[in-house]
GROMACS .gro file of C-alpha atoms in nm:
model
  354
    1UNK     CA    1  -1.762  -0.690  -0.814
    2UNK     CA    2  -1.908  -0.996  -0.973
    3UNK     CA    3  -2.072  -1.109  -1.292
    4UNK     CA    4  -2.312  -1.400  -1.303
    5UNK     CA    5  -2.318  -1.645  -1.592
    6UNK     CA    6  -2.547  -1.952  -1.607
    7UNK     CA    7  -2.506  -2.262  -1.821
    8UNK     CA    8  -2.731  -2.528  -1.965
    9UNK     CA    9  -2.597  -2.815  -2.172
   10UNK     CA   10  -2.900  -3.009  -2.286
   11UNK     CA   11  -2.717  -3.251  -2.515
   12UNK     CA   12  -2.431  -3.347  -2.280
   13UNK     CA   13  -2.618  -3.540  -2.011
   14UNK     CA   14  -2.413  -3.855  -2.064
   15UNK     CA   15  -2.078  -3.686  -1.997
   16UNK     CA   16  -1.910  -3.636  -1.663
   17UNK     CA   17  -1.988  -3.311  -1.484
   18UNK     CA   18  -1.629  -3.181  -1.491
   19UNK     CA   19  -1.592  -3.161  -1.870
   20UNK     CA   20  -1.943  -3.062  -1.972
   21UNK     CA   21  -1.846  -2.700  -2.027
   22UNK     CA   22  -1.583  -2.764  -2.294
   23UNK     CA   23  -1.561  -3.056  -2.527
   24UNK     CA   24  -1.665  -3.193  -2.862
   25UNK     CA   25  -1.961  -3.002  -2.997
   26UNK     CA   26  -2.180  -3.024  -3.305
   27UNK     CA   27  -2.352  -2.751  -3.499
   28UNK     CA   28  -2.648  -2.769  -3.258
   29UNK     CA   29  -2.406  -2.761  -2.964
   30UNK     CA   30  -2.467  -2.693  -2.597
   31UNK     CA   31  -2.603  -2.368  -2.470
   32UNK     CA   32  -2.556  -2.183  -2.146
   33UNK     CA   33  -2.712  -1.927  -1.922
   34UNK     CA   34  -2.616  -1.669  -1.660
   35UNK     CA   35  -2.469  -1.708  -1.308
   36UNK     CA   36  -2.445  -1.556  -0.965
   37UNK     CA   37  -2.157  -1.483  -0.732
   38UNK     CA   38  -2.191  -1.420  -0.359
   39UNK     CA   39  -2.040  -1.096  -0.234
   40UNK     CA   40  -1.776  -1.175   0.034
   41UNK     CA   41  -1.719  -0.937   0.324
   42UNK     CA   42  -1.443  -0.681   0.288
   43UNK     CA   43  -1.103  -0.777   0.427
   44UNK     CA   44  -0.832  -0.552   0.565
   45UNK     CA   45  -0.523  -0.765   0.503
   46UNK     CA   46  -0.200  -0.666   0.333
   47UNK     CA   47  -0.241  -0.538  -0.020
   48UNK     CA   48  -0.010  -0.558  -0.315
   49UNK     CA   49  -0.180  -0.485  -0.642
   50UNK     CA   50  -0.093  -0.361  -0.987
   51UNK     CA   51  -0.285  -0.106  -1.186
   52UNK     CA   52  -0.143  -0.264  -1.498
   53UNK     CA   53   0.055   0.044  -1.595
   54UNK     CA   54   0.390  -0.118  -1.527
   55UNK     CA   55   0.295  -0.452  -1.685
   56UNK     CA   56   0.131  -0.336  -2.006
   57UNK     CA   57  -0.209  -0.473  -1.906
   58UNK     CA   58  -0.493  -0.309  -2.095
   59UNK     CA   59  -0.849  -0.261  -1.971
   60UNK     CA   60  -1.174  -0.267  -2.163
   61UNK     CA   61  -1.538  -0.217  -2.080
   62UNK     CA   62  -1.737  -0.537  -2.030
   63UNK     CA   63  -1.956  -0.502  -2.333
   64UNK     CA   64  -2.097  -0.151  -2.324
   65UNK     CA   65  -2.140  -0.155  -1.949
   66UNK     CA   66  -1.931   0.070  -1.726
   67UNK     CA   67  -1.738  -0.221  -1.574
   68UNK     CA   68  -1.367  -0.218  -1.663
   69UNK     CA   69  -1.198  -0.556  -1.687
   70UNK     CA   70  -0.846  -0.659  -1.780
   71UNK     CA   71  -0.821  -0.769  -2.144
   72UNK     CA   72  -0.666  -1.093  -2.018
   73UNK     CA   73  -0.847  -1.277  -1.743
   74UNK     CA   74  -0.764  -1.590  -1.544
   75UNK     CA   75  -0.980  -1.899  -1.581
   76UNK     CA   76  -0.989  -2.187  -1.331
   77UNK     CA   77  -1.137  -2.461  -1.549
   78UNK     CA   78  -0.932  -2.785  -1.536
   79UNK     CA   79  -0.658  -2.632  -1.319
   80UNK     CA   80  -0.793  -2.511  -0.981
   81UNK     CA   81  -0.893  -2.793  -0.750
   82UNK     CA   82  -0.790  -3.054  -1.004
   83UNK     CA   83  -0.475  -3.032  -1.216
   84UNK     CA   84  -0.268  -2.814  -0.983
   85UNK     CA   85  -0.218  -2.794  -0.606
   86UNK     CA   86  -0.374  -2.519  -0.397
   87UNK     CA   87  -0.026  -2.375  -0.341
   88UNK     CA   88   0.037  -2.351  -0.714
   89UNK     CA   89  -0.309  -2.202  -0.761
   90UNK     CA   90  -0.223  -1.931  -0.510
   91UNK     CA   91   0.104  -1.856  -0.692
   92UNK     CA   92  -0.080  -1.827  -1.023
   93UNK     CA   93  -0.351  -1.604  -0.879
   94UNK     CA   94  -0.095  -1.381  -0.708
   95UNK     CA   95   0.111  -1.335  -1.025
   96UNK     CA   96  -0.206  -1.263  -1.221
   97UNK     CA   97  -0.324  -0.998  -0.977
   98UNK     CA   98   0.015  -0.832  -0.946
   99UNK     CA   99   0.037  -0.812  -1.327
  100UNK     CA  100  -0.291  -0.626  -1.351
  101UNK     CA  101  -0.540  -0.909  -1.414
  102UNK     CA  102  -0.862  -0.821  -1.234
  103UNK     CA  103  -1.100  -1.080  -1.385
  104UNK     CA  104  -1.114  -1.430  -1.236
  105UNK     CA  105  -1.351  -1.685  -1.387
  106UNK     CA  106  -1.486  -2.004  -1.234
  107UNK     CA  107  -1.801  -2.222  -1.233
  108UNK     CA  108  -1.988  -2.436  -0.984
  109UNK     CA  109  -1.914  -2.746  -1.192
  110UNK     CA  110  -1.534  -2.705  -1.211
  111UNK     CA  111  -1.369  -2.987  -1.014
  112UNK     CA  112  -1.714  -3.065  -0.870
  113UNK     CA  113  -1.719  -2.736  -0.680
  114UNK     CA  114  -1.362  -2.743  -0.553
  115UNK     CA  115  -1.242  -2.479  -0.801
  116UNK     CA  116  -1.484  -2.222  -0.655
  117UNK     CA  117  -1.380  -2.309  -0.300
  118UNK     CA  118  -1.010  -2.293  -0.388
  119UNK     CA  119  -1.049  -1.954  -0.553
  120UNK     CA  120  -1.255  -1.821  -0.263
  121UNK     CA  121  -1.011  -1.943   0.002
  122UNK     CA  122  -0.714  -1.786  -0.177
  123UNK     CA  123  -0.890  -1.452  -0.221
  124UNK     CA  124  -0.991  -1.454   0.145
  125UNK     CA  125  -0.636  -1.524   0.258
  126UNK     CA  126  -0.481  -1.258   0.032
  127UNK     CA  127  -0.689  -0.975   0.176
  128UNK     CA  128  -0.704  -0.787  -0.152
  129UNK     CA  129  -0.947  -0.499  -0.165
  130UNK     CA  130  -1.276  -0.649  -0.281
  131UNK     CA  131  -1.351  -0.364  -0.517
  132UNK     CA  132  -1.022  -0.422  -0.704
  133UNK     CA  133  -1.120  -0.747  -0.881
  134UNK     CA  134  -1.413  -0.910  -1.059
  135UNK     CA  135  -1.529  -1.270  -1.019
  136UNK     CA  136  -1.743  -1.451  -1.274
  137UNK     CA  137  -1.902  -1.788  -1.212
  138UNK     CA  138  -2.148  -2.007  -1.400
  139UNK     CA  139  -2.445  -2.215  -1.290
  140UNK     CA  140  -2.635  -2.514  -1.424
  141UNK     CA  141  -2.436  -2.828  -1.338
  142UNK     CA  142  -2.443  -2.778  -0.963
  143UNK     CA  143  -2.464  -3.120  -0.802
  144UNK     CA  144  -2.581  -3.479  -0.837
  145UNK     CA  145  -2.934  -3.442  -0.702
  146UNK     CA  146  -3.213  -3.340  -0.938
  147UNK     CA  147  -3.275  -3.028  -0.726
  148UNK     CA  148  -2.908  -2.925  -0.738
  149UNK     CA  149  -2.874  -2.864  -1.109
  150UNK     CA  150  -3.052  -2.691  -1.392
  151UNK     CA  151  -3.213  -2.350  -1.412
  152UNK     CA  152  -3.526  -2.423  -1.214
  153UNK     CA  153  -3.681  -2.186  -0.964
  154UNK     CA  154  -3.541  -2.414  -0.691
  155UNK     CA  155  -3.186  -2.377  -0.819
  156UNK     CA  156  -3.170  -2.013  -0.925
  157UNK     CA  157  -3.487  -1.863  -0.778
  158UNK     CA  158  -3.687  -1.787  -1.095
  159UNK     CA  159  -3.691  -1.769  -1.473
  160UNK     CA  160  -3.349  -1.659  -1.590
  161UNK     CA  161  -3.382  -1.288  -1.680
  162UNK     CA  162  -3.609  -1.216  -1.384
  163UNK     CA  163  -3.382  -1.423  -1.160
  164UNK     CA  164  -3.069  -1.235  -1.258
  165UNK     CA  165  -3.248  -0.904  -1.207
  166UNK     CA  166  -3.346  -1.020  -0.858
  167UNK     CA  167  -2.990  -1.132  -0.781
  168UNK     CA  168  -2.850  -0.795  -0.889
  169UNK     CA  169  -3.117  -0.597  -0.704
  170UNK     CA  170  -3.034  -0.795  -0.389
  171UNK     CA  171  -2.667  -0.696  -0.420
  172UNK     CA  172  -2.551  -1.055  -0.475
  173UNK     CA  173  -2.404  -0.967  -0.814
  174UNK     CA  174  -2.350  -0.649  -1.011
  175UNK     CA  175  -2.390  -0.774  -1.369
  176UNK     CA  176  -2.497  -1.089  -1.548
  177UNK     CA  177  -2.409  -1.250  -1.876
  178UNK     CA  178  -2.456  -1.567  -2.075
  179UNK     CA  179  -2.234  -1.858  -2.171
  180UNK     CA  180  -2.275  -2.064  -2.484
  181UNK     CA  181  -2.601  -1.897  -2.584
  182UNK     CA  182  -2.692  -1.850  -2.946
  183UNK     CA  183  -2.734  -1.498  -3.082
  184UNK     CA  184  -3.113  -1.542  -3.106
  185UNK     CA  185  -3.132  -1.649  -2.741
  186UNK     CA  186  -2.928  -1.352  -2.625
  187UNK     CA  187  -3.150  -1.119  -2.826
  188UNK     CA  188  -3.458  -1.280  -2.674
  189UNK     CA  189  -3.323  -1.222  -2.322
  190UNK     CA  190  -3.247  -0.861  -2.406
  191UNK     CA  191  -3.595  -0.807  -2.551
  192UNK     CA  192  -3.758  -0.964  -2.245
  193UNK     CA  193  -3.554  -0.740  -2.017
  194UNK     CA  194  -3.660  -0.431  -2.207
  195UNK     CA  195  -4.026  -0.540  -2.220
  196UNK     CA  196  -4.059  -0.606  -1.848
  197UNK     CA  197  -3.815  -0.342  -1.720
  198UNK     CA  198  -3.558  -0.603  -1.614
  199UNK     CA  199  -3.177  -0.603  -1.640
  200UNK     CA  200  -3.031  -0.737  -1.967
  201UNK     CA  201  -2.708  -0.939  -2.004
  202UNK     CA  202  -2.382  -0.752  -2.070
  203UNK     CA  203  -2.159  -1.029  -2.205
  204UNK     CA  204  -2.145  -1.372  -2.363
  205UNK     CA  205  -1.876  -1.627  -2.283
  206UNK     CA  206  -1.770  -1.813  -2.596
  207UNK     CA  207  -1.492  -2.040  -2.712
  208UNK     CA  208  -1.260  -1.860  -2.953
  209UNK     CA  209  -0.927  -1.954  -3.107
  210UNK     CA  210  -0.761  -1.990  -3.445
  211UNK     CA  211  -0.978  -2.292  -3.530
  212UNK     CA  212  -1.303  -2.176  -3.368
  213UNK     CA  213  -1.398  -1.841  -3.516
  214UNK     CA  214  -1.748  -1.800  -3.653
  215UNK     CA  215  -1.948  -1.708  -3.344
  216UNK     CA  216  -1.710  -1.445  -3.203
  217UNK     CA  217  -1.621  -1.295  -3.539
  218UNK     CA  218  -1.952  -1.317  -3.723
  219UNK     CA  219  -2.241  -1.323  -3.475
  220UNK     CA  220  -2.132  -1.140  -3.160
  221UNK     CA  221  -2.003  -0.813  -3.314
  222UNK     CA  222  -2.356  -0.744  -3.439
  223UNK     CA  223  -2.494  -0.793  -3.087
  224UNK     CA  224  -2.220  -0.568  -2.950
  225UNK     CA  225  -2.321  -0.284  -3.180
  226UNK     CA  226  -2.697  -0.335  -3.145
  227UNK     CA  227  -2.745  -0.409  -2.775
  228UNK     CA  228  -2.401  -0.369  -2.615
  229UNK     CA  229  -2.328  -0.735  -2.535
  230UNK     CA  230  -1.951  -0.791  -2.528
  231UNK     CA  231  -1.754  -1.114  -2.546
  232UNK     CA  232  -1.547  -1.288  -2.279
  233UNK     CA  233  -1.370  -1.562  -2.471
  234UNK     CA  234  -1.200  -1.877  -2.347
  235UNK     CA  235  -0.958  -2.144  -2.466
  236UNK     CA  236  -0.741  -1.912  -2.680
  237UNK     CA  237  -0.488  -2.194  -2.728
  238UNK     CA  238  -0.759  -2.460  -2.781
  239UNK     CA  239  -0.697  -2.646  -2.455
  240UNK     CA  240  -0.326  -2.656  -2.537
  241UNK     CA  241  -0.356  -2.768  -2.900
  242UNK     CA  242  -0.216  -2.434  -3.019
  243UNK     CA  243   0.119  -2.488  -2.853
  244UNK     CA  244   0.417  -2.705  -2.927
  245UNK     CA  245   0.346  -2.945  -2.641
  246UNK     CA  246   0.157  -3.203  -2.848
  247UNK     CA  247   0.321  -3.219  -3.191
  248UNK     CA  248   0.150  -3.549  -3.271
  249UNK     CA  249   0.196  -3.694  -2.923
  250UNK     CA  250   0.029  -3.664  -2.582
  251UNK     CA  251   0.273  -3.574  -2.300
  252UNK     CA  252   0.204  -3.724  -1.957
  253UNK     CA  253   0.169  -3.377  -1.803
  254UNK     CA  254  -0.087  -3.246  -2.053
  255UNK     CA  255  -0.459  -3.193  -1.994
  256UNK     CA  256  -0.534  -3.472  -2.239
  257UNK     CA  257  -0.418  -3.727  -1.980
  258UNK     CA  258  -0.648  -3.602  -1.703
  259UNK     CA  259  -0.941  -3.825  -1.609
  260UNK     CA  260  -1.254  -3.712  -1.791
  261UNK     CA  261  -1.062  -3.548  -2.078
  262UNK     CA  262  -1.036  -3.844  -2.312
  263UNK     CA  263  -1.217  -3.629  -2.569
  264UNK     CA  264  -0.915  -3.397  -2.579
  265UNK     CA  265  -0.676  -3.687  -2.629
  266UNK     CA  266  -0.898  -3.813  -2.910
  267UNK     CA  267  -0.895  -3.465  -3.063
  268UNK     CA  268  -0.515  -3.444  -3.055
  269UNK     CA  269  -0.480  -3.784  -3.219
  270UNK     CA  270  -0.758  -3.737  -3.475
  271UNK     CA  271  -0.696  -3.653  -3.840
  272UNK     CA  272  -0.836  -3.302  -3.790
  273UNK     CA  273  -0.612  -3.255  -3.488
  274UNK     CA  274  -0.305  -3.362  -3.682
  275UNK     CA  275  -0.395  -3.131  -3.971
  276UNK     CA  276  -0.438  -2.839  -3.734
  277UNK     CA  277  -0.101  -2.906  -3.571
  278UNK     CA  278   0.058  -2.919  -3.915
  279UNK     CA  279  -0.093  -2.579  -3.998
  280UNK     CA  280   0.041  -2.438  -3.674
  281UNK     CA  281   0.393  -2.529  -3.784
  282UNK     CA  282   0.343  -2.280  -4.068
  283UNK     CA  283   0.294  -2.007  -3.806
  284UNK     CA  284   0.636  -2.064  -3.649
  285UNK     CA  285   0.829  -1.838  -3.890
  286UNK     CA  286   0.582  -1.555  -3.832
  287UNK     CA  287   0.603  -1.601  -3.455
  288UNK     CA  288   0.983  -1.591  -3.476
  289UNK     CA  289   0.965  -1.276  -3.686
  290UNK     CA  290   0.744  -1.109  -3.425
  291UNK     CA  291   0.969  -1.233  -3.143
  292UNK     CA  292   0.703  -1.442  -2.972
  293UNK     CA  293   0.577  -1.795  -2.926
  294UNK     CA  294   0.287  -1.942  -3.124
  295UNK     CA  295   0.080  -1.939  -2.804
  296UNK     CA  296   0.145  -1.567  -2.752
  297UNK     CA  297   0.057  -1.500  -3.115
  298UNK     CA  298  -0.267  -1.698  -3.080
  299UNK     CA  299  -0.370  -1.508  -2.766
  300UNK     CA  300  -0.293  -1.170  -2.921
  301UNK     CA  301  -0.490  -1.277  -3.229
  302UNK     CA  302  -0.795  -1.337  -3.004
  303UNK     CA  303  -0.754  -0.996  -2.837
  304UNK     CA  304  -0.776  -0.812  -3.168
  305UNK     CA  305  -1.134  -0.926  -3.236
  306UNK     CA  306  -1.408  -0.664  -3.226
  307UNK     CA  307  -1.620  -0.652  -2.914
  308UNK     CA  308  -1.394  -0.885  -2.711
  309UNK     CA  309  -1.376  -0.751  -2.357
  310UNK     CA  310  -1.143  -1.014  -2.213
  311UNK     CA  311  -0.969  -1.337  -2.309
  312UNK     CA  312  -0.952  -1.597  -2.031
  313UNK     CA  313  -0.622  -1.778  -1.981
  314UNK     CA  314  -0.598  -2.125  -1.834
  315UNK     CA  315  -0.252  -2.204  -1.700
  316UNK     CA  316  -0.096  -2.465  -1.473
  317UNK     CA  317   0.194  -2.258  -1.341
  318UNK     CA  318   0.300  -1.901  -1.271
  319UNK     CA  319   0.573  -1.936  -1.533
  320UNK     CA  320   0.321  -2.033  -1.799
  321UNK     CA  321   0.103  -1.737  -1.702
  322UNK     CA  322   0.392  -1.493  -1.738
  323UNK     CA  323   0.472  -1.640  -2.079
  324UNK     CA  324   0.110  -1.595  -2.191
  325UNK     CA  325   0.105  -1.237  -2.064
  326UNK     CA  326   0.369  -1.167  -2.327
  327UNK     CA  327   0.081  -1.163  -2.576
  328UNK     CA  328   0.017  -0.803  -2.469
  329UNK     CA  329   0.338  -0.694  -2.642
  330UNK     CA  330   0.244  -0.887  -2.957
  331UNK     CA  331  -0.098  -0.725  -2.993
  332UNK     CA  332   0.040  -0.393  -3.120
  333UNK     CA  333   0.227  -0.579  -3.397
  334UNK     CA  334  -0.085  -0.747  -3.536
  335UNK     CA  335  -0.147  -0.523  -3.834
  336UNK     CA  336  -0.430  -0.600  -4.079
  337UNK     CA  337  -0.166  -0.733  -4.317
  338UNK     CA  338  -0.032  -0.970  -4.049
  339UNK     CA  339  -0.381  -1.097  -3.972
  340UNK     CA  340  -0.439  -1.161  -4.343
  341UNK     CA  341  -0.115  -1.357  -4.358
  342UNK     CA  342  -0.228  -1.570  -4.063
  343UNK     CA  343  -0.557  -1.639  -4.239
  344UNK     CA  344  -0.367  -1.742  -4.549
  345UNK     CA  345  -0.133  -1.974  -4.362
  346UNK     CA  346  -0.422  -2.144  -4.183
  347UNK     CA  347  -0.634  -2.163  -4.496
  348UNK     CA  348  -0.911  -1.961  -4.336
  349UNK     CA  349  -1.054  -1.614  -4.368
  350UNK     CA  350  -1.201  -1.357  -4.132
  351UNK     CA  351  -1.577  -1.383  -4.086
  352UNK     CA  352  -1.631  -1.061  -3.894
  353UNK     CA  353  -1.896  -0.817  -4.006
  354UNK     CA  354  -2.053  -0.504  -3.868
   0.00000   0.00000   0.00000
């Protein structure tokens, strides 16, 4: 199964293609549109999969569609085809699948296309049953030529809602969603689909973490209740900021040292970045009390938000993935009182509304 998610970033044309999908953003920030995923032929290789029962993985509907996805997914941004070797990528993907993760996210722009190829090659070699996992990809920043990027008829066949309907009707994808769209844009796409008997989006991909809250907690729940659009969120640890790895410095092995990610290094070393890291230190006692790391607490905190179908994890090793999967055990401990305490420690408050 596959979900298509397309992206457009009109105000990031001066940045390199690899980091256009996540970086500094203003109030009028970038927007994104839906994508398509080719359906590979079925393979009959050896199979070792987990239903999630033995690992504690939980499954949720993608929005109000009938598609069931793991509440934690695996993202390939930064890592696949770039930060880690193909061998490490295979280890990560294997551990994810065997622990019940069935949602793998990529984009045509990640590592200039290499992330998609790496993911595809690994899945082909593993021989896992094609119906047992879901792939999402995103389109817009496809290549260097003018005809290889954008949302033109040349690049994605037609205007976006009609194009995604065509893609689904052709069997190239089963669902489509949006990425970095505003609530008004999503509503417009839904209205157009209903008006012309087309297929509406089922999810929105949005950044969400302890310091990026408003869209997922204030805007998207209303769309979930009104038109059934769920959320697939990414960067639950804010590109590594919500961990102990930085602590006022930039380790040589961190994402902030990768070419094209100077913006992340600047963020870590900025006054806001330092203030956020100081606030995170206040979460350490609570994490210790719950028997988890701050990263696990942050991921569980994202999972508790209304309408969130899946939270995408970005990891550079199988060991890091297993550590992040521990957030599943923390989720049940996040009582309303605990969430209020987190808000108090961070100096923020919940913005969610029905």
